[in-house]
DNA sequence: CGGGATCCCCCTCGATACTG
DNA sequence: CAGTATCGAGGGGGATCCCG
């Protein structure tokens, strides 16, 4: 590593982002950044919904994946599950206080994406065009 | 809805979260919230790195996945790729201005996770304990 | 209605080998 | 060094059935 052209890592602490595979933060991120989790958290903001309502709202989710996602979110303490002892059964899902704080954070991510989606689309088009040039 | 227990929506409408499967924002989110993308963006903040350096820093990434990830990020205009015409070949990766704005956003997500990881761990432990009770 | 259990397919990803 | 090409295993996730 004699090549001093690249800045050394040490003093800006990149290591605050843990790059280890078994990192706890990584696990949690993988979970909450999940496609369905994101949408469930989005929809549960400021309202509680029943299983079937969620399923109807979220286009393309299978019953199994919604079930799995909700169980994970419940386990992580982000979503609460309330069973009403009636027939037919009724189960309500809502964000916990912890889940509500996450909603704000996720919202900023979505906002960024919405704000920049045209730039990204343009970058993709440019990239694809460039590649097509190369091939011909 | 009408349950006033939750904090108000301000001017924000939940319905603007697009739940359609083919939604553009969803695609982009899936990409940037990706495990490896997150780490690459993290590491490239404030410095440029070579392929092998990235590979060494990111524990567990295969050569193929790093390559694929970098190409996607480049295509999306988040990362720039600079080839130096020397032998042996040298390629530097860095964040574009667009990528740098994303870094801030992602960082807040990571910060949230770091701040709440104990709460989540506790929630999981409680959930698992509860389930174990049920079974016995 | 709200799911658990099962089967099975496809797609992702890792390993390996090869190139400029 | 910095990748691409190919192949094969594994698991995520859909479809279906069934039960409380």
Tab-separated table of C-alpha atoms (C1' of nucleotides) in Angstrom:
chain	number	residue	atom	x	y	z
A	1	UNK	CA	0.000	0.000	0.000
A	2	UNK	CA	2.647	2.483	-1.003
A	3	UNK	CA	0.357	4.365	-3.328
A	4	UNK	CA	-0.517	7.418	-1.355
A	5	UNK	CA	-2.829	8.826	-3.997
A	6	UNK	CA	-5.958	7.797	-2.196
A	7	UNK	CA	-6.759	9.496	1.052
A	8	UNK	CA	-6.233	7.412	4.140
A	9	UNK	CA	-9.343	6.281	5.925
A	10	UNK	CA	-8.361	7.012	9.438
A	11	UNK	CA	-9.327	10.470	10.434
A	12	UNK	CA	-12.721	10.797	8.828
A	13	UNK	CA	-14.358	7.967	10.627
A	14	UNK	CA	-15.904	5.904	7.914
A	15	UNK	CA	-15.935	3.082	10.379
A	16	UNK	CA	-18.976	4.521	12.032
A	17	UNK	CA	-20.704	2.746	9.203
A	18	UNK	CA	-20.138	-0.802	10.184
A	19	UNK	CA	-19.246	-2.893	7.183
A	20	UNK	CA	-19.087	-6.205	8.972
A	21	UNK	CA	-21.403	-8.801	7.621
A	22	UNK	CA	-22.761	-9.791	11.006
A	23	UNK	CA	-23.410	-6.200	12.015
A	24	UNK	CA	-26.633	-5.726	13.945
A	25	UNK	CA	-27.428	-2.442	12.228
A	26	UNK	CA	-27.123	-4.113	8.857
A	27	UNK	CA	-29.686	-6.729	9.800
A	28	UNK	CA	-32.154	-4.130	10.962
A	29	UNK	CA	-31.626	-2.021	7.862
A	30	UNK	CA	-32.238	-4.999	5.644
A	31	UNK	CA	-35.492	-5.541	7.450
A	32	UNK	CA	-36.879	-2.040	7.496
A	33	UNK	CA	-35.645	-1.123	4.054
A	34	UNK	CA	-37.536	-4.124	2.792
A	35	UNK	CA	-39.983	-3.515	-0.008
A	36	UNK	CA	-43.114	-4.591	1.837
A	37	UNK	CA	-42.101	-3.288	5.258
A	38	UNK	CA	-41.685	0.157	3.784
A	39	UNK	CA	-45.189	0.137	2.393
A	40	UNK	CA	-46.771	-1.285	5.508
A	41	UNK	CA	-45.153	1.401	7.633
A	42	UNK	CA	-46.219	4.004	5.120
A	43	UNK	CA	-49.845	2.927	5.181
A	44	UNK	CA	-50.092	2.540	8.937
A	45	UNK	CA	-49.043	6.090	9.626
A	46	UNK	CA	-51.896	7.835	11.411
A	47	UNK	CA	-54.318	4.981	10.995
A	48	UNK	CA	-54.763	1.375	11.917
A	49	UNK	CA	-55.706	-1.145	9.289
A	50	UNK	CA	-56.933	-4.714	9.121
A	51	UNK	CA	-55.112	-7.485	7.372
A	52	UNK	CA	-57.351	-7.478	4.342
A	53	UNK	CA	-57.279	-3.722	4.061
A	54	UNK	CA	-53.506	-3.766	3.944
A	55	UNK	CA	-53.562	-6.481	1.386
A	56	UNK	CA	-55.939	-4.549	-0.789
A	57	UNK	CA	-53.894	-1.363	-0.508
A	58	UNK	CA	-50.560	-2.924	-1.316
A	59	UNK	CA	-50.560	-3.948	-4.913
A	60	UNK	CA	-48.858	-7.223	-5.585
A	61	UNK	CA	-48.297	-8.483	-2.065
A	62	UNK	CA	-49.137	-12.119	-1.489
A	63	UNK	CA	-51.009	-13.167	1.589
A	64	UNK	CA	-47.972	-15.035	2.800
A	65	UNK	CA	-45.569	-12.143	2.411
A	66	UNK	CA	-47.907	-9.709	4.092
A	67	UNK	CA	-48.266	-12.138	6.947
A	68	UNK	CA	-44.523	-12.669	7.237
A	69	UNK	CA	-43.812	-8.945	7.000
A	70	UNK	CA	-46.333	-8.071	9.675
A	71	UNK	CA	-44.973	-10.684	12.016
A	72	UNK	CA	-41.448	-9.382	11.592
A	73	UNK	CA	-42.534	-5.807	12.182
A	74	UNK	CA	-44.460	-6.904	15.243
A	75	UNK	CA	-41.440	-8.782	16.540
A	76	UNK	CA	-39.270	-5.719	16.042
A	77	UNK	CA	-41.703	-3.636	18.052
A	78	UNK	CA	-42.602	-1.401	15.146
A	79	UNK	CA	-46.160	-2.552	14.630
A	80	UNK	CA	-48.774	-3.601	17.140
A	81	UNK	CA	-51.267	-6.357	16.523
A	82	UNK	CA	-54.674	-6.212	18.185
A	83	UNK	CA	-57.020	-9.170	18.041
A	84	UNK	CA	-60.691	-8.428	18.634
A	85	UNK	CA	-62.489	-11.480	20.023
A	86	UNK	CA	-65.423	-11.380	17.659
A	87	UNK	CA	-66.755	-13.510	14.872
A	88	UNK	CA	-65.607	-13.191	12.208
A	89	UNK	CA	-62.143	-12.497	13.611
A	90	UNK	CA	-60.881	-8.964	13.395
A	91	UNK	CA	-57.233	-7.983	13.704
A	92	UNK	CA	-55.992	-4.430	13.640
A	93	UNK	CA	-52.457	-3.370	12.877
A	94	UNK	CA	-51.010	-0.031	13.894
A	95	UNK	CA	-47.653	1.627	14.331
A	96	UNK	CA	-46.167	1.649	17.793
A	97	UNK	CA	-44.515	4.865	19.026
A	98	UNK	CA	-41.207	3.412	17.900
A	99	UNK	CA	-42.665	2.662	14.505
A	100	UNK	CA	-43.923	6.202	14.248
A	101	UNK	CA	-40.457	7.635	14.722
A	102	UNK	CA	-39.228	5.386	11.949
A	103	UNK	CA	-41.935	6.656	9.656
A	104	UNK	CA	-40.435	10.125	9.710
A	105	UNK	CA	-37.058	8.793	8.718
A	106	UNK	CA	-38.377	6.613	5.968
A	107	UNK	CA	-40.420	9.490	4.726
A	108	UNK	CA	-37.298	11.530	4.137
A	109	UNK	CA	-35.851	8.700	2.109
A	110	UNK	CA	-38.978	8.477	-0.012
A	111	UNK	CA	-39.029	12.233	-0.365
A	112	UNK	CA	-35.461	12.177	-1.639
A	113	UNK	CA	-36.380	9.514	-4.167
A	114	UNK	CA	-39.402	11.422	-5.362
A	115	UNK	CA	-37.376	14.598	-5.648
A	116	UNK	CA	-34.641	12.982	-7.681
A	117	UNK	CA	-36.374	10.366	-9.738
A	118	UNK	CA	-36.134	12.376	-12.915
A	119	UNK	CA	-32.414	12.883	-12.465
A	120	UNK	CA	-32.014	9.156	-11.997
A	121	UNK	CA	-34.151	8.360	-15.002
A	122	UNK	CA	-32.051	10.769	-17.056
A	123	UNK	CA	-28.816	9.250	-15.783
A	124	UNK	CA	-30.061	5.802	-16.725
A	125	UNK	CA	-31.083	6.909	-20.185
A	126	UNK	CA	-27.704	8.548	-20.713
A	127	UNK	CA	-25.881	5.476	-19.487
A	128	UNK	CA	-27.897	3.152	-21.696
A	129	UNK	CA	-27.433	5.408	-24.703
A	130	UNK	CA	-23.689	5.505	-24.126
A	131	UNK	CA	-23.524	1.744	-23.938
A	132	UNK	CA	-25.561	1.329	-27.068
A	133	UNK	CA	-23.119	3.602	-28.898
A	134	UNK	CA	-20.202	1.475	-27.801
A	135	UNK	CA	-21.716	-1.691	-29.150
A	136	UNK	CA	-22.370	-0.375	-32.603
B	1	UNK	CA	-58.662	8.550	9.754
B	2	UNK	CA	-60.429	9.883	12.803
B	3	UNK	CA	-58.395	8.430	15.645
B	4	UNK	CA	-56.961	11.618	17.030
B	5	UNK	CA	-54.533	9.803	19.286
B	6	UNK	CA	-51.822	9.917	16.701
B	7	UNK	CA	-49.953	13.053	15.832
B	8	UNK	CA	-51.401	15.109	12.992
B	9	UNK	CA	-50.536	14.607	9.380
B	10	UNK	CA	-49.579	18.183	8.674
B	11	UNK	CA	-50.007	18.709	4.991
B	12	UNK	CA	-48.768	15.263	4.200
B	13	UNK	CA	-51.096	12.721	2.658
B	14	UNK	CA	-50.424	9.071	3.221
B	15	UNK	CA	-51.936	8.262	-0.119
B	16	UNK	CA	-49.016	9.837	-1.909
B	17	UNK	CA	-47.033	6.762	-0.992
B	18	UNK	CA	-47.523	4.885	-4.140
B	19	UNK	CA	-48.321	1.268	-3.446
B	20	UNK	CA	-48.418	0.141	-7.037
B	21	UNK	CA	-46.022	-2.623	-7.845
B	22	UNK	CA	-44.672	-0.940	-10.950
B	23	UNK	CA	-44.083	2.348	-9.179
B	24	UNK	CA	-40.862	4.072	-10.202
B	25	UNK	CA	-40.089	5.248	-6.698
B	26	UNK	CA	-40.358	1.696	-5.441
B	27	UNK	CA	-37.791	0.492	-7.939
B	28	UNK	CA	-35.346	3.182	-6.954
B	29	UNK	CA	-35.871	2.544	-3.278
B	30	UNK	CA	-35.212	-1.134	-3.738
B	31	UNK	CA	-31.961	-0.231	-5.396
B	32	UNK	CA	-30.603	2.334	-2.994
B	33	UNK	CA	-31.844	0.596	0.124
B	34	UNK	CA	-29.934	-2.440	-1.042
B	35	UNK	CA	-27.451	-3.917	1.382
B	36	UNK	CA	-24.340	-3.431	-0.736
B	37	UNK	CA	-25.360	-0.104	-2.270
B	38	UNK	CA	-25.784	1.332	1.193
B	39	UNK	CA	-22.266	0.339	2.162
B	40	UNK	CA	-20.690	1.529	-1.057
B	41	UNK	CA	-22.314	4.927	-0.702
B	42	UNK	CA	-21.238	5.030	2.905
B	43	UNK	CA	-17.617	4.318	2.115
B	44	UNK	CA	-17.392	6.694	-0.822
B	45	UNK	CA	-18.445	9.694	1.177
B	46	UNK	CA	-15.556	12.165	1.278
B	47	UNK	CA	-13.148	9.899	-0.554
B	48	UNK	CA	-12.728	7.957	-3.744
B	49	UNK	CA	-11.790	4.308	-3.656
B	50	UNK	CA	-10.559	1.660	-6.033
B	51	UNK	CA	-12.338	-1.562	-6.719
B	52	UNK	CA	-10.105	-3.676	-4.542
B	53	UNK	CA	-10.171	-1.196	-1.720
B	54	UNK	CA	-13.931	-1.300	-1.666
B	55	UNK	CA	-13.857	-5.030	-1.743
B	56	UNK	CA	-11.504	-5.167	1.175
B	57	UNK	CA	-13.524	-2.710	3.215
B	58	UNK	CA	-16.857	-4.394	2.703
B	59	UNK	CA	-16.881	-7.626	4.575
B	60	UNK	CA	-18.557	-10.460	2.757
B	61	UNK	CA	-19.123	-8.904	-0.648
B	62	UNK	CA	-18.247	-11.107	-3.591
B	63	UNK	CA	-16.408	-9.709	-6.565
B	64	UNK	CA	-19.434	-10.222	-8.702
B	65	UNK	CA	-21.848	-8.420	-6.385
B	66	UNK	CA	-19.527	-5.487	-5.925
B	67	UNK	CA	-19.182	-5.237	-9.663
B	68	UNK	CA	-22.932	-5.429	-10.230
B	69	UNK	CA	-23.646	-2.935	-7.469
B	70	UNK	CA	-21.140	-0.423	-8.786
B	71	UNK	CA	-22.496	-0.677	-12.285
B	72	UNK	CA	-26.038	-0.053	-11.062
B	73	UNK	CA	-24.960	2.924	-8.994
B	74	UNK	CA	-23.058	4.288	-11.951
B	75	UNK	CA	-26.054	3.819	-14.187
B	76	UNK	CA	-28.249	5.654	-11.696
B	77	UNK	CA	-25.835	8.565	-11.690
B	78	UNK	CA	-24.927	8.145	-8.028
B	79	UNK	CA	-21.360	6.993	-8.466
B	80	UNK	CA	-18.753	8.023	-11.016
B	81	UNK	CA	-16.227	5.639	-12.485
B	82	UNK	CA	-12.843	6.948	-13.575
B	83	UNK	CA	-10.475	4.764	-15.565
B	84	UNK	CA	-6.819	5.721	-15.489
B	85	UNK	CA	-5.009	4.542	-18.619
B	86	UNK	CA	-2.078	2.948	-16.833
B	87	UNK	CA	-0.721	-0.517	-16.324
B	88	UNK	CA	-1.845	-2.150	-14.202
B	89	UNK	CA	-5.320	-0.716	-14.720
B	90	UNK	CA	-6.601	1.665	-12.114
B	91	UNK	CA	-10.243	2.592	-11.624
B	92	UNK	CA	-11.504	5.067	-9.081
B	93	UNK	CA	-15.039	5.245	-7.795
B	94	UNK	CA	-16.499	8.323	-6.179
B	95	UNK	CA	-19.879	9.792	-5.329
B	96	UNK	CA	-21.386	12.195	-7.804
B	97	UNK	CA	-23.041	15.348	-6.453
B	98	UNK	CA	-26.348	13.490	-6.665
B	99	UNK	CA	-24.865	10.601	-4.743
B	100	UNK	CA	-23.616	12.961	-2.089
B	101	UNK	CA	-27.094	14.310	-1.444
B	102	UNK	CA	-28.291	10.751	-1.017
B	103	UNK	CA	-25.586	10.079	1.500
B	104	UNK	CA	-27.103	12.542	3.928
B	105	UNK	CA	-30.486	10.897	3.665
B	106	UNK	CA	-29.167	7.408	4.073
B	107	UNK	CA	-27.108	8.501	6.986
B	108	UNK	CA	-30.210	9.592	8.844
B	109	UNK	CA	-31.674	6.146	8.296
B	110	UNK	CA	-28.546	4.512	9.657
B	111	UNK	CA	-28.529	6.937	12.551
B	112	UNK	CA	-32.089	5.999	13.402
B	113	UNK	CA	-31.171	2.343	13.350
B	114	UNK	CA	-28.162	2.868	15.563
B	115	UNK	CA	-30.187	4.944	17.968
B	116	UNK	CA	-32.946	2.377	18.290
B	117	UNK	CA	-31.183	-0.934	17.934
B	118	UNK	CA	-31.433	-1.697	21.633
B	119	UNK	CA	-35.146	-1.035	21.634
B	120	UNK	CA	-35.523	-3.392	18.713
B	121	UNK	CA	-33.376	-6.051	20.322
B	122	UNK	CA	-35.493	-5.751	23.463
B	123	UNK	CA	-38.714	-5.964	21.469
B	124	UNK	CA	-37.462	-9.097	19.767
B	125	UNK	CA	-36.439	-10.702	23.023
B	126	UNK	CA	-39.830	-9.903	24.523
B	127	UNK	CA	-41.636	-11.275	21.486
B	128	UNK	CA	-39.618	-14.482	21.480
B	129	UNK	CA	-40.095	-14.951	25.205
B	130	UNK	CA	-43.834	-14.495	24.823
B	131	UNK	CA	-43.975	-17.069	22.060
B	132	UNK	CA	-41.954	-19.536	24.066
B	133	UNK	CA	-44.409	-19.179	26.934
B	134	UNK	CA	-47.285	-19.970	24.618
B	135	UNK	CA	-45.759	-23.169	23.417
B	136	UNK	CA	-45.078	-24.640	26.828
C	1	DC	C1'	-61.572	-13.116	8.196
C	2	DG	C1'	-56.851	-14.006	9.322
C	3	DG	C1'	-53.618	-16.556	8.818
C	4	DG	C1'	-50.389	-21.366	9.232
C	5	DA	C1'	-48.400	-25.349	6.431
C	6	DT	C1'	-46.729	-27.212	2.272
C	7	DC	C1'	-44.939	-27.536	-2.233
C	8	DC	C1'	-42.153	-25.843	-5.718
C	9	DC	C1'	-40.279	-22.590	-8.961
C	10	DC	C1'	-37.395	-18.926	-10.161
C	11	DC	C1'	-33.914	-15.668	-9.400
C	12	DT	C1'	-30.252	-14.163	-6.789
C	13	DC	C1'	-25.907	-14.738	-5.491
C	14	DG	C1'	-21.321	-17.265	-4.676
C	15	DA	C1'	-17.597	-19.902	-6.753
C	16	DT	C1'	-14.740	-20.615	-10.403
C	17	DA	C1'	-12.460	-19.687	-14.596
C	18	DC	C1'	-10.979	-16.609	-18.028
C	19	DT	C1'	-9.620	-11.733	-20.342
C	20	DG	C1'	-7.735	-6.965	-21.263
D	1	DC	C1'	-5.767	-4.891	-11.207
D	2	DA	C1'	-10.394	-4.856	-12.659
D	3	DG	C1'	-13.414	-6.873	-14.231
D	4	DT	C1'	-16.853	-10.460	-17.513
D	5	DA	C1'	-18.922	-15.291	-18.392
D	6	DT	C1'	-20.782	-19.351	-16.905
D	7	DC	C1'	-22.830	-22.648	-13.911
D	8	DG	C1'	-25.059	-24.488	-9.988
D	9	DA	C1'	-26.924	-24.359	-5.149
D	10	DG	C1'	-30.162	-22.034	-1.925
D	11	DG	C1'	-33.696	-19.520	-0.449
D	12	DG	C1'	-37.177	-16.057	-1.091
D	13	DG	C1'	-41.552	-15.858	-2.348
D	14	DG	C1'	-46.034	-17.311	-5.037
D	15	DA	C1'	-49.877	-20.680	-5.251
D	16	DT	C1'	-52.720	-23.588	-2.956
D	17	DC	C1'	-55.049	-25.896	0.740
D	18	DC	C1'	-56.866	-25.863	5.155
D	19	DC	C1'	-58.110	-24.537	9.859
D	20	DG	C1'	-59.866	-21.581	14.128
